[in-house]
Short mmCIF file of C-alpha atoms in Angstrom, two decimals:
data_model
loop_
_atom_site.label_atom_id
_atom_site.label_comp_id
_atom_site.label_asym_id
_atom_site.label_seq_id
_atom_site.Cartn_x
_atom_site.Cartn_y
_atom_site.Cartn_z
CA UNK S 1 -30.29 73.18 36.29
CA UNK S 2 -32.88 70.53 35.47
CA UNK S 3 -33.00 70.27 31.43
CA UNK S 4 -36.48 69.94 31.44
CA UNK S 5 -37.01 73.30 33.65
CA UNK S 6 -34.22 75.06 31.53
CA UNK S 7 -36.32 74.11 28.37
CA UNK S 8 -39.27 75.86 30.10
CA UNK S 9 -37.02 78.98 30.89
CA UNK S 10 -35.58 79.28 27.61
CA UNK S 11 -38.21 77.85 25.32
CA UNK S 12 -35.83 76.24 22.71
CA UNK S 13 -33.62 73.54 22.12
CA UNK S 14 -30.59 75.38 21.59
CA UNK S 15 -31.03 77.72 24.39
CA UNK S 16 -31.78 75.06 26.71
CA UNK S 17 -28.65 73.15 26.23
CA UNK S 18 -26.73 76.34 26.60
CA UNK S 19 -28.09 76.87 30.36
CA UNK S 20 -27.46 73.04 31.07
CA UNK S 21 -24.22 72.62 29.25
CA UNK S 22 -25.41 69.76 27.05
CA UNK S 23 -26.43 69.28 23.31
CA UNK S 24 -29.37 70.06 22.13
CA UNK S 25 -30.18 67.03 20.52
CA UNK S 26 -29.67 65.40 24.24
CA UNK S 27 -32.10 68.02 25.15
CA UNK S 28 -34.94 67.18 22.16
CA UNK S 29 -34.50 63.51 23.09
CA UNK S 30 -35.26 64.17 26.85
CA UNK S 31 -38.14 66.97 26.02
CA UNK S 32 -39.19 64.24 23.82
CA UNK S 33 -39.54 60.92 26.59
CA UNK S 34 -40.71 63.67 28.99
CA UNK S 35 -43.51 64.04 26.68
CA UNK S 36 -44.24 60.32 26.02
CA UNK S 37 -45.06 59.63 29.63
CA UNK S 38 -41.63 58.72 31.07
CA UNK S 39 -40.58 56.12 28.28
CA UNK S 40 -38.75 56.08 25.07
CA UNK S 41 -40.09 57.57 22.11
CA UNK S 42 -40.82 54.16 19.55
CA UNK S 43 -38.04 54.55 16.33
CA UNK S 44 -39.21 54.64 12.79
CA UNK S 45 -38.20 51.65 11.63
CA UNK S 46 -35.38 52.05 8.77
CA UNK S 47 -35.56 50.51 5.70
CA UNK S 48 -32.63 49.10 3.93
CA UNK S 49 -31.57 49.04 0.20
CA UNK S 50 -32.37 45.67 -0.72
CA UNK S 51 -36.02 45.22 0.89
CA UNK S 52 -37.31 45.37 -2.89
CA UNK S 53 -35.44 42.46 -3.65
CA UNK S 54 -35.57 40.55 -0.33
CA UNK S 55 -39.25 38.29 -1.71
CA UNK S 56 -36.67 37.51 -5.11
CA UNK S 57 -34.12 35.98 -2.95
CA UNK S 58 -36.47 34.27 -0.43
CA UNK S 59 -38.33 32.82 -3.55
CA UNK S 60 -34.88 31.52 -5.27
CA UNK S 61 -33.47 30.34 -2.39
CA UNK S 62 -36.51 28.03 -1.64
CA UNK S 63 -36.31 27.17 -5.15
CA UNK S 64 -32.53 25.56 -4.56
CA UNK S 65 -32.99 24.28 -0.96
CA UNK S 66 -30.77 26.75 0.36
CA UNK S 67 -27.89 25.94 -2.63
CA UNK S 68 -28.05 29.38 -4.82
CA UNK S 69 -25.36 31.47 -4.17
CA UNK S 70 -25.56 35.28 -4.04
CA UNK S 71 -22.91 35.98 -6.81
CA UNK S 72 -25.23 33.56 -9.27
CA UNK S 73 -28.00 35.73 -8.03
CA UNK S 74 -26.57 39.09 -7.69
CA UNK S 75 -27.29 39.92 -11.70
CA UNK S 76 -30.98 38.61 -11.32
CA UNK S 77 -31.38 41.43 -8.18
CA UNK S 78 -29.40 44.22 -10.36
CA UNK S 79 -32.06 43.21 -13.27
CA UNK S 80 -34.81 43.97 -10.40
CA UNK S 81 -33.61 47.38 -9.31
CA UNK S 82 -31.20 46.64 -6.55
CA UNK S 83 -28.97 49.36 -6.27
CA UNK S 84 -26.71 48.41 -3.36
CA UNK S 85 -23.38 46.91 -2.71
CA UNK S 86 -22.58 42.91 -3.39
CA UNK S 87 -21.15 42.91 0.45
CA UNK S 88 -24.43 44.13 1.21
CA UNK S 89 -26.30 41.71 -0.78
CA UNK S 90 -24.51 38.89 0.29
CA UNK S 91 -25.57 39.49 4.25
CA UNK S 92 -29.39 39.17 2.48
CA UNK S 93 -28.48 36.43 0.98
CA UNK S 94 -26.81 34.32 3.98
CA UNK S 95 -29.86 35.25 6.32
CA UNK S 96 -32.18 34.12 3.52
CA UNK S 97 -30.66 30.75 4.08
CA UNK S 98 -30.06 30.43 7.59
CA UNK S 99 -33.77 31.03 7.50
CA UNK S 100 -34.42 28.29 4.99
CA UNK S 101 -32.58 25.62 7.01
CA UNK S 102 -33.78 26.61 10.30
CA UNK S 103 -36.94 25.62 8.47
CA UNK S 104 -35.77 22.36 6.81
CA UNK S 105 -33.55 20.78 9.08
CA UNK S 106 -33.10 16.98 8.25
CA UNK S 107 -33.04 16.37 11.81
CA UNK S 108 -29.63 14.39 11.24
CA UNK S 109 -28.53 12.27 14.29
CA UNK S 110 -25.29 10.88 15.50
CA UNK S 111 -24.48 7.64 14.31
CA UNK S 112 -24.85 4.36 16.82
CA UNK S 113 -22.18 1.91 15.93
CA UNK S 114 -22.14 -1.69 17.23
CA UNK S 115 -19.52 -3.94 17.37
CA UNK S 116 -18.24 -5.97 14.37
CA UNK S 117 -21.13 -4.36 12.30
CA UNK S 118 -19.99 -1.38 9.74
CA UNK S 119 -16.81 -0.75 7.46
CA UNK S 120 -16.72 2.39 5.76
CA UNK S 121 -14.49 2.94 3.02
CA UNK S 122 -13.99 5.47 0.47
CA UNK S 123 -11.29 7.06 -2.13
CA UNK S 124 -9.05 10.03 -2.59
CA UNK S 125 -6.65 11.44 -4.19
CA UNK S 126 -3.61 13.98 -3.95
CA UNK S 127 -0.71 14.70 -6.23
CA UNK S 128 -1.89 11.94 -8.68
CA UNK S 129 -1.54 8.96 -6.37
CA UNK S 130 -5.11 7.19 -4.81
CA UNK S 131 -5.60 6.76 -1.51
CA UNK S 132 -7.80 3.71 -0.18
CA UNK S 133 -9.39 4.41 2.95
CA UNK S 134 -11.51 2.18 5.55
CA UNK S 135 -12.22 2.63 8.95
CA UNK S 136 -13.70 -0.12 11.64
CA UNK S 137 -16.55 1.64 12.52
CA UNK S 138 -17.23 1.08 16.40
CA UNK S 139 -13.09 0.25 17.30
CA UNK S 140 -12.21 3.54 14.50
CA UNK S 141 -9.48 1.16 13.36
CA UNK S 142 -8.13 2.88 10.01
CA UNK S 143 -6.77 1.04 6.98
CA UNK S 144 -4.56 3.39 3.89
CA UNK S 145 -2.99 2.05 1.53
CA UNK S 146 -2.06 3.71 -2.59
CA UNK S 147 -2.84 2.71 -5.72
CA UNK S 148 -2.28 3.57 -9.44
CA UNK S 149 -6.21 3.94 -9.86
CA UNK S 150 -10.09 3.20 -8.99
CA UNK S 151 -10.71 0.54 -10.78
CA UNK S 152 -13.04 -2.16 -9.51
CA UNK S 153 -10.51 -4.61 -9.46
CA UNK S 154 -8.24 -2.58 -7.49
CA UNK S 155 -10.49 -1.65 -4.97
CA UNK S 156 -11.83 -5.01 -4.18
CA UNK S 157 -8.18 -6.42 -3.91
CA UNK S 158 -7.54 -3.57 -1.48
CA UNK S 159 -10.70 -4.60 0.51
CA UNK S 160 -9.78 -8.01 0.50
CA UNK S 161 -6.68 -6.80 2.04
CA UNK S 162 -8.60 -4.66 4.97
CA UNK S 163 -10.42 -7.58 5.27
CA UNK S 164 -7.10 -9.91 6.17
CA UNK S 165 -5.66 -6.69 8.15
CA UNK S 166 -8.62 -6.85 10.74
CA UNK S 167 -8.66 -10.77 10.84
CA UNK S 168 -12.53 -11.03 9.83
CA UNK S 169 -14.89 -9.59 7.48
CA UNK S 170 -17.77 -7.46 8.63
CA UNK S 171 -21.69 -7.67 8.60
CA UNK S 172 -21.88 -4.22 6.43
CA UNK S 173 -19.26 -2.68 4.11
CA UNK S 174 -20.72 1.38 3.61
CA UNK S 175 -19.29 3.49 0.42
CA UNK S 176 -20.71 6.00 -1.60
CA UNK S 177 -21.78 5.55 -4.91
CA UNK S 178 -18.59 4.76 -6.46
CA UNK S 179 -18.94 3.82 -10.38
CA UNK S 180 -16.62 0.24 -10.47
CA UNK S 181 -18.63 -0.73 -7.73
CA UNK S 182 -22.46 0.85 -8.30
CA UNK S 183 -23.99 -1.05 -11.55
CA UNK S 184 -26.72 1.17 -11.91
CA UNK S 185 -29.59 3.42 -9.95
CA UNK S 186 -32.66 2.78 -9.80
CA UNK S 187 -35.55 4.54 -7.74
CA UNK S 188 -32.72 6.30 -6.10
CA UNK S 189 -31.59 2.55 -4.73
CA UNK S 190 -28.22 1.58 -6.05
CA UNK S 191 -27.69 -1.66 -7.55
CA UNK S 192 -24.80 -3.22 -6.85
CA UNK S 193 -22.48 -4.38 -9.84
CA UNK S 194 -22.22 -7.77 -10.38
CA UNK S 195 -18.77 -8.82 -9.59
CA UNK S 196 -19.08 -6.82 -6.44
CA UNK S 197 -22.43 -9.09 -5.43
CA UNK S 198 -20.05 -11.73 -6.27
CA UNK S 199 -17.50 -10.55 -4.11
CA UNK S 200 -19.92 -10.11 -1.23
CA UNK S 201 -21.46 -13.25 -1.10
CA UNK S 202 -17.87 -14.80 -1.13
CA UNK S 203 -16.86 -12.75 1.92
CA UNK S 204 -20.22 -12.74 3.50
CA UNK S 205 -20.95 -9.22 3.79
CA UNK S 206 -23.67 -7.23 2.53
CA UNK S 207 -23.20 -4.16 0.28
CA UNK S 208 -24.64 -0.89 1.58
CA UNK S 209 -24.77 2.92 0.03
CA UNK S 210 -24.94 6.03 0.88
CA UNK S 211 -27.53 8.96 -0.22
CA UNK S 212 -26.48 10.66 -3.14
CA UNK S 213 -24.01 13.66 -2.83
CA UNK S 214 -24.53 13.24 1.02
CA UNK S 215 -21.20 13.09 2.18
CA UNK S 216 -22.02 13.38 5.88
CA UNK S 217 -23.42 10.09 6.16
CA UNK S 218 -19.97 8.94 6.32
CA UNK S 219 -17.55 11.73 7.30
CA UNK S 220 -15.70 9.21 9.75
CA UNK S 221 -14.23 7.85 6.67
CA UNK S 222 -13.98 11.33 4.78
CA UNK S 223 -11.98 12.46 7.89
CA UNK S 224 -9.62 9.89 7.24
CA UNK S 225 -9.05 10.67 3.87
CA UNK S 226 -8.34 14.24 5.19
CA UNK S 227 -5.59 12.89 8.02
CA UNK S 228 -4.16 10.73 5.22
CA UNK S 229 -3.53 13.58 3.04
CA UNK S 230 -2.17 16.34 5.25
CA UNK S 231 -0.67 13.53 7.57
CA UNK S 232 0.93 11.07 5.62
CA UNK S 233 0.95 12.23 1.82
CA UNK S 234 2.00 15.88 1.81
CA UNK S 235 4.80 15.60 4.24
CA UNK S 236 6.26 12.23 3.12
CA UNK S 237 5.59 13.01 -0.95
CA UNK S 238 6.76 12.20 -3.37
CA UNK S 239 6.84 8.55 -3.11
CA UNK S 240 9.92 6.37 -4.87
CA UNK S 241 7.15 3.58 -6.06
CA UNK S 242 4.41 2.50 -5.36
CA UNK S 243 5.56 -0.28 -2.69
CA UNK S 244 7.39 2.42 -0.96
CA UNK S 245 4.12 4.51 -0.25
CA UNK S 246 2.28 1.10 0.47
CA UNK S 247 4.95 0.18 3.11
CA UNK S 248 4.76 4.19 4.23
CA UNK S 249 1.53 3.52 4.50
CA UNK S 250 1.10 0.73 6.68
CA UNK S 251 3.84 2.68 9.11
CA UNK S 252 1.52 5.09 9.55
CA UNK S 253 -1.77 3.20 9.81
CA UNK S 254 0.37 1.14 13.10
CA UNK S 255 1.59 4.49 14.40
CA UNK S 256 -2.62 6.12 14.66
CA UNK S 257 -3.93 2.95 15.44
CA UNK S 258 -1.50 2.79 18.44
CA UNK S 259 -2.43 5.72 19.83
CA UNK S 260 -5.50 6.77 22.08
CA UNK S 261 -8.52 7.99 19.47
CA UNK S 262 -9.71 11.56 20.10
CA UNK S 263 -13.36 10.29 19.63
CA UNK S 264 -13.38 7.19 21.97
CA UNK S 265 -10.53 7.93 24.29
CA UNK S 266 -9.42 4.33 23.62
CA UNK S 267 -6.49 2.82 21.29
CA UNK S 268 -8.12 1.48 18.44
CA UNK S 269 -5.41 -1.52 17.97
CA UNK S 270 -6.73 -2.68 21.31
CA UNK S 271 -10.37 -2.44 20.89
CA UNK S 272 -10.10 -4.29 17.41
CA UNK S 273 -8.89 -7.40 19.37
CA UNK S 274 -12.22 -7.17 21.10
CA UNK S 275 -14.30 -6.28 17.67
CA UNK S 276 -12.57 -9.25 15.86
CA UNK S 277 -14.50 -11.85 18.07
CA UNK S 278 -17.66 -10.59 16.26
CA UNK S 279 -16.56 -10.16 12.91
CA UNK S 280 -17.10 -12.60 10.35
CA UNK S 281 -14.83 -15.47 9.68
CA UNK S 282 -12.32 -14.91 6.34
CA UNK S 283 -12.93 -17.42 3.49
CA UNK S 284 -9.98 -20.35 3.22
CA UNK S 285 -9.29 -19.03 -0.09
CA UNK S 286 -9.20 -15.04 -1.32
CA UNK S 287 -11.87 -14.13 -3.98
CA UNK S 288 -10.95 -14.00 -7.46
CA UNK S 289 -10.48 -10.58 -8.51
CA UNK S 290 -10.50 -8.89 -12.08
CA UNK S 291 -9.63 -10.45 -15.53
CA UNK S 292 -7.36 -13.55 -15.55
CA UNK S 293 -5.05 -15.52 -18.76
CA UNK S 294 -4.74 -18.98 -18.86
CA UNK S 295 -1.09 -20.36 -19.15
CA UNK S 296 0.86 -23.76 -19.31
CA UNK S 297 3.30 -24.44 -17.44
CA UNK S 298 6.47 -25.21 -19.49
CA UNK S 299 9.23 -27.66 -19.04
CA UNK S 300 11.16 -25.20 -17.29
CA UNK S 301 8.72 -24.54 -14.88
CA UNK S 302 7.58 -21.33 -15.92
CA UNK S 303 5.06 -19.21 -17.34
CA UNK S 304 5.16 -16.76 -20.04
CA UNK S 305 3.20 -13.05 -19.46
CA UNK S 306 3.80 -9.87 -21.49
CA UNK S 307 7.03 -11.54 -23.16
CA UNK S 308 9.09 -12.46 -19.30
CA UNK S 309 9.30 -15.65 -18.14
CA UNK S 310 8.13 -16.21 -14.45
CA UNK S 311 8.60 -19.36 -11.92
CA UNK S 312 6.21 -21.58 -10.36
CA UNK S 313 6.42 -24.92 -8.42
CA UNK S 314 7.47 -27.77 -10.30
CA UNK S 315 5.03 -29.74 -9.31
CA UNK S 316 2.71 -27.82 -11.55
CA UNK S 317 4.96 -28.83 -14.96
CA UNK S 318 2.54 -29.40 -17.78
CA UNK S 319 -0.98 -28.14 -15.62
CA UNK S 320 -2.56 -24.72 -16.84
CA UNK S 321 -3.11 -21.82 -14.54
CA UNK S 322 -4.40 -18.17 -14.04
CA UNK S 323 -2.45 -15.24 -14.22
CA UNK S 324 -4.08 -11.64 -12.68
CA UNK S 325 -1.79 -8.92 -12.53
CA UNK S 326 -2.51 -6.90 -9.39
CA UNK S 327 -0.79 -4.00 -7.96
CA UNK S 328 2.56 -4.22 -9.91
CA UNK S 329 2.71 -7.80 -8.96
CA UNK S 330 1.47 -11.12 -10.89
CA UNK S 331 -0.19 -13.28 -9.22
CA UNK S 332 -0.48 -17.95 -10.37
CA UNK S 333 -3.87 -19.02 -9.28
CA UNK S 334 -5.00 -22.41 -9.91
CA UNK S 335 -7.75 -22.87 -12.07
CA UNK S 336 -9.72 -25.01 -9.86
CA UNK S 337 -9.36 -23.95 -6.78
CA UNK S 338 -8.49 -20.00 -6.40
CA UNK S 339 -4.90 -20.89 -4.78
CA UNK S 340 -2.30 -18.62 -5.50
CA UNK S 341 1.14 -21.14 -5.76
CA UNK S 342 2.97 -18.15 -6.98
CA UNK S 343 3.46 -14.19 -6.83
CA UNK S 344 6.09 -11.84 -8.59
CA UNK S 345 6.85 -8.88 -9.18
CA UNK S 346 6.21 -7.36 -12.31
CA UNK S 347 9.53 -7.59 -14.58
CA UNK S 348 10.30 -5.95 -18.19
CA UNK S 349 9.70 -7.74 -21.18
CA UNK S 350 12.63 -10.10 -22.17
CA UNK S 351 13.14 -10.46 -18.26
CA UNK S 352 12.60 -13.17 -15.99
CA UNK S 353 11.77 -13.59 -12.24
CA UNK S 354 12.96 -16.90 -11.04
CA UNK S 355 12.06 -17.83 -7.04
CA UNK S 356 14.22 -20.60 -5.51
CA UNK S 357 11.84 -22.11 -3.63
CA UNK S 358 10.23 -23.04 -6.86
CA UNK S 359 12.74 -25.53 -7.34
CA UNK S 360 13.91 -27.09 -4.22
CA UNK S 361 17.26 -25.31 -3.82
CA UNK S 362 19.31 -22.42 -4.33
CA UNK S 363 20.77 -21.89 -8.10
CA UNK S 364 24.38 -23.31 -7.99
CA UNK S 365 26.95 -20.94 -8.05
CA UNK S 366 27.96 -22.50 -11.34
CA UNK S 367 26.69 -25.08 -13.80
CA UNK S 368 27.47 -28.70 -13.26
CA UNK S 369 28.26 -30.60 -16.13
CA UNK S 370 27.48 -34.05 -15.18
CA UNK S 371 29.90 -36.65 -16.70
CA UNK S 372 28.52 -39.45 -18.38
CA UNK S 373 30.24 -42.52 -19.71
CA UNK S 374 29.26 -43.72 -23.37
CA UNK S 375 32.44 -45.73 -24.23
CA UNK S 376 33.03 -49.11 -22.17
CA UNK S 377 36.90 -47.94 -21.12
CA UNK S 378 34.54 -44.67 -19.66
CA UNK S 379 32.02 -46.53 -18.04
CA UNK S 380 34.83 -49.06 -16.37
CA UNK S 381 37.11 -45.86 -14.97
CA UNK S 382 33.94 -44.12 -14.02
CA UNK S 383 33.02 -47.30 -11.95
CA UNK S 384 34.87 -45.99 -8.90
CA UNK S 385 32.82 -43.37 -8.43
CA UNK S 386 33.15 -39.62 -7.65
CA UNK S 387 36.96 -39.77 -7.20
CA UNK S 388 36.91 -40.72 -10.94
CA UNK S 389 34.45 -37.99 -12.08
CA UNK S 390 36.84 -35.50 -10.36
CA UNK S 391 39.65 -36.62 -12.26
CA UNK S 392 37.79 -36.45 -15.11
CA UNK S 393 36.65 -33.43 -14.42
CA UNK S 394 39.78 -31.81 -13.57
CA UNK S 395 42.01 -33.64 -16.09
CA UNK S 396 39.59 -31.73 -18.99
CA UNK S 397 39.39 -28.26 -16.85
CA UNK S 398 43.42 -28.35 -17.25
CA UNK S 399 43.55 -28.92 -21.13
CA UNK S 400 44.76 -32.60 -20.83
CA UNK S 401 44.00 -33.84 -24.38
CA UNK S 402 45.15 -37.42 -23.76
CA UNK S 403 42.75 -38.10 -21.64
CA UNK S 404 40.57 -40.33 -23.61
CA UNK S 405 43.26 -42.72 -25.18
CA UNK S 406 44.81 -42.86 -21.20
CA UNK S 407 42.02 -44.15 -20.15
CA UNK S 408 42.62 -48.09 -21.51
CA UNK S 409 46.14 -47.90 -19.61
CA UNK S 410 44.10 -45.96 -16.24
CA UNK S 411 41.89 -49.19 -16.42
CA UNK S 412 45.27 -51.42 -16.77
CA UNK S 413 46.67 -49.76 -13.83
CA UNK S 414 43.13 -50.44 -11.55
CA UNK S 415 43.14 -53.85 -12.57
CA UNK S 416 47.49 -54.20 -11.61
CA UNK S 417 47.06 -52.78 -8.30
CA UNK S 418 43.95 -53.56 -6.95
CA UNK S 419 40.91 -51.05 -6.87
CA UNK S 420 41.56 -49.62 -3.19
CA UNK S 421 45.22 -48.87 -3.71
CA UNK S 422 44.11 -47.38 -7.26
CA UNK S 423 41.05 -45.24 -5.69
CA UNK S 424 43.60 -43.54 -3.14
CA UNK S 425 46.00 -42.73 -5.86
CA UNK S 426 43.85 -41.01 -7.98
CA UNK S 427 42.61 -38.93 -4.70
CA UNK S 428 46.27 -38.00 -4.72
CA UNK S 429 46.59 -36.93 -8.40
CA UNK S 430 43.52 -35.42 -7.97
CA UNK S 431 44.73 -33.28 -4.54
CA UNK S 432 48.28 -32.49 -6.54
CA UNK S 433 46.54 -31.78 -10.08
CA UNK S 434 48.60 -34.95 -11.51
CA UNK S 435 46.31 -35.64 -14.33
CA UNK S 436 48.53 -38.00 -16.93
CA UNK S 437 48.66 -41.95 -16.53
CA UNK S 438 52.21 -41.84 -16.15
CA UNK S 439 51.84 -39.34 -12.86
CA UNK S 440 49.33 -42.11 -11.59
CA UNK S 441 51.74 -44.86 -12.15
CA UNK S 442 54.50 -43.17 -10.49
CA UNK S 443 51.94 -42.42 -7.39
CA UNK S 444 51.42 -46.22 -7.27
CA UNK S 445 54.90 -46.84 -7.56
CA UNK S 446 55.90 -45.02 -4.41
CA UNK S 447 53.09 -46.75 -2.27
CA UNK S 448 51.53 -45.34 0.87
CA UNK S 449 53.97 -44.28 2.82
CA UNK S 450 54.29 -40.47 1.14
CA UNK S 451 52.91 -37.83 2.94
CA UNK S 452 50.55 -35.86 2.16
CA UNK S 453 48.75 -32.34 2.48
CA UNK S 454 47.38 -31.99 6.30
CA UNK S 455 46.44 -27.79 5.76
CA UNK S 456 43.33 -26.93 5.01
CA UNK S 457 42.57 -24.51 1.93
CA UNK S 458 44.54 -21.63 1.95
CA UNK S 459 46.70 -22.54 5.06
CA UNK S 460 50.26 -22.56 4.96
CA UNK S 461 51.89 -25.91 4.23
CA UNK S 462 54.12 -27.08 6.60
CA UNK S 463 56.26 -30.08 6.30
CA UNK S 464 59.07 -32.01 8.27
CA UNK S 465 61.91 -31.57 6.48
CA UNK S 466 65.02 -33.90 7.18
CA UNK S 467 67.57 -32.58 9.43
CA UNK S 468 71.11 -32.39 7.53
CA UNK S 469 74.77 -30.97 8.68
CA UNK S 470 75.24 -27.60 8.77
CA UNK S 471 79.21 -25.45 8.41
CA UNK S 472 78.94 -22.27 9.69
CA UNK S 473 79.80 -19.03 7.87
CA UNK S 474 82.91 -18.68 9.01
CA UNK S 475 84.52 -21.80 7.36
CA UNK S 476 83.80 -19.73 3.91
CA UNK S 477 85.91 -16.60 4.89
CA UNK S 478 88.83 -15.27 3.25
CA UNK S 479 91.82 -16.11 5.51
CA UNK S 480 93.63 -12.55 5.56
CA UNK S 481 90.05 -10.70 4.79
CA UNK S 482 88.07 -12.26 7.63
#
């Protein structure tokens, strides 16, 4: 049966729904449309436990630009007579905002990069170790490298490096407002510091800042920091030293910037070759960078920092020059010019770091001792040259005491048997380790015919020995034995 028609029948609710097997609050709800003309009955609207509050929030919320956050404000609402759960509270609070920034949007847009124009950069940190991080805006080639700290000097040595990474220096560099690099504020425009102005204008760049505690303006930098932590410093940590990390670093900065970029569906190594055409040519000399000692060069051709000697071209005996530690190493800059002649690594006190190249050749294996005739018997025996320098040499290495007072009857000898026939016997006392006159006289004596040593050091010696008669064995046996 109709509802409606049972209703008329039975004149209740209750009685209705019995007769058309329903509910009779399905029956009131029908009864109750039927009377409205056909449509829905308009609901009450319900209020909720925190409308008594709601104009506190809206008004502390515009106060903060949308920054309050309901647990700070919770007490302030329990203070005003809100009764009602924090969960509760907090769903007030969230639409409160989402209605304040519908309201204030900045109207941000997406950022326009053009070729050889912006590098971002920007620091972080993980595990006490620094990361440097700069990206190529327009290519999205990305630069990481560690460091001990933040301090000015180190981060303009690190952009200097960037700098000789991408082959060219670009029109803008964009960080936040980094202390060593901001030297003051004023009417919300940062001025730079002034060994960072320095620094630009030697590079050719011009300094640029962000908006204070705005960290979107340059989240395709703050990204990178992100990838460098999760992607390089977590999984590879902890780092030996500090060159290790560096060199881990630049592994991974070839491996990302060899592959295709999410963002521009290009490689970035292969759009920088394009981008470097625009960018700014590098300076022939790199910027001078932090505090630097002057030091002379000493006779030994080498300076003196921190108690440890260190090397530098001889050329440079007697001049003065820089020193600027930077990065564990320690870098020799000439005073005039900005050239570094010299780098080293960083050695303990009492140490020294001594580079070949410094001096022309390799360190001998062992000392020479140069011989050097005073007497005039010395000077006439050392006349011959270096077959007499290695007797010399040899005769003292094997403890022969009587050299000195030989030397008259050596001299005798040279003069007795002419100074070719003398020169070749000494090479043979010298090759047989004869080192008495008398050996020498007896080496003359037998004249040129001898033979001697054809093997080569530390081949076997094999000589032509005379060929004699021979018995055989059995001429030496026993007669009734054999």
């Amino acid at each position: 049966m109709d509802i409606i028609a049972a209703y008329r029948e039975a004149g209740t609710y209750r009685g209705a729904a019995e007769i058309a097997g329903t509910t009779h609050k399905t029956v009131r709800r029908v009864i109750a449309r039927h009377e409205a003309g056909g449509a829905a009955p308009e609901r009450a609207p319900r209020g909720r436990n925190y409308d008594g509050v709601a104009a506190l929030v809206a008004e502390r919320v515009e106060k903060t630009s949308g920054r309050i956050s309901a647990k700070r404000l919770l007490p302030a609402a329990r203070a005003a007579g809100y009764a009602g759960s924090g969960r509760n509270f907090r769903r007030l609070v969230a639409g409160q905002k989402q209605a304040w920034r519908r309201e204030h949007h900045r109207g941000r847009r997406p950022a326009v990069w053009s070729p050889g124009e912006h590098l971002v950069i920007d620091w972080g940190a993980e595990g006490g170790l620094h990361v440097f991080c700069a990206v190529l805006a327009w290519c999205r080639f990305r630069f990481v490298r560690f460091a001990r700290d933040e301090r000015a000097e180190t981060t303009l040595a690190l952009l200097a490096e960037c700098f000789e990474v991408l082959g060219g220096v670009p029109g803008k560099v964009l960080a936040d407002r980094m202390g060593c690099l901001k030297g003051g504020v004023v009417a919300n425009v940062v001025v730079p510091a002034a060994d960072y102005v320095r620094f630009a204008g030697h590079y050719g760049f011009r300094p640029d800042f962000c908006e204070a505690a705005d960290p979107e303006s340059k989240g395709i930098v703050e990204n990178l920091v992100g990838y460098a932590k999760s992607d390089l410093m977590v999984p590879q940590a902890p780092f030996g030293d500090l060159a290790a990390a560096n060199a881990a670093a630049a592994a991974w900065c070839a491996e990302v910037n060899g592959a295709v970029h999410a963002e521009i569906c290009a490689v970035p190594a292969e759009r920088l070759v394009i981008e470097r055409e625009l960018l700014g040519p590098l300076p022939s000399l790199r910027a001078s960078i932090g505090r630097q000692v002057t030091r002379k060069v000493d006779r030994l051709s080498c300076v003196r920092f921190a108690s440890a000697r260190y090397s530098v071209p001889v050329r440079l005996i007697g001049q003065s020059v820089g020193l600027r530690t930077d990065d564990g190493r320690l870098l020799v800059i000439m005073t005039g010019t900005g050239q570094v002649v010299a780098e080293h690594v960083l050695v303990a006190p009492g140490g020294a770091s001594v580079r070949d190249e410094h001096y022309g050749s390799p360190r001998p294996a062992t000392p020479r001792r140069a011989v050097r005739p005073r007497t005039a018997a010395e000077r006439e025996f050392c006349a011959l040259g270096p077959t007499a320098e290695a007797f010399i040499t040899g005769a003292a290495a094997a403890g022969h005491t009587r050299l000195g007072p030989e030397l008259a009857e050596l001299n005798t000898l040279r003069a007795a048997h002419g100074e070719q026939a003398f020169a070749a016997a000494l090479d043979r006392a010298v090759a047989f380790s004869r080192w008495r006159a008398a050996d020498v006289r007896s080496i003359l004596g037998a004249g040129a015919g001898v033979p001697g040593p054809k093997a080569e050091p530390g081949d076997a010696l094999v000589l032509d020995l005379p060929v004699v008669p021979v018995r055989p064995l059995a001429d030496y046996a026993i007669g009734g034995l054999s």
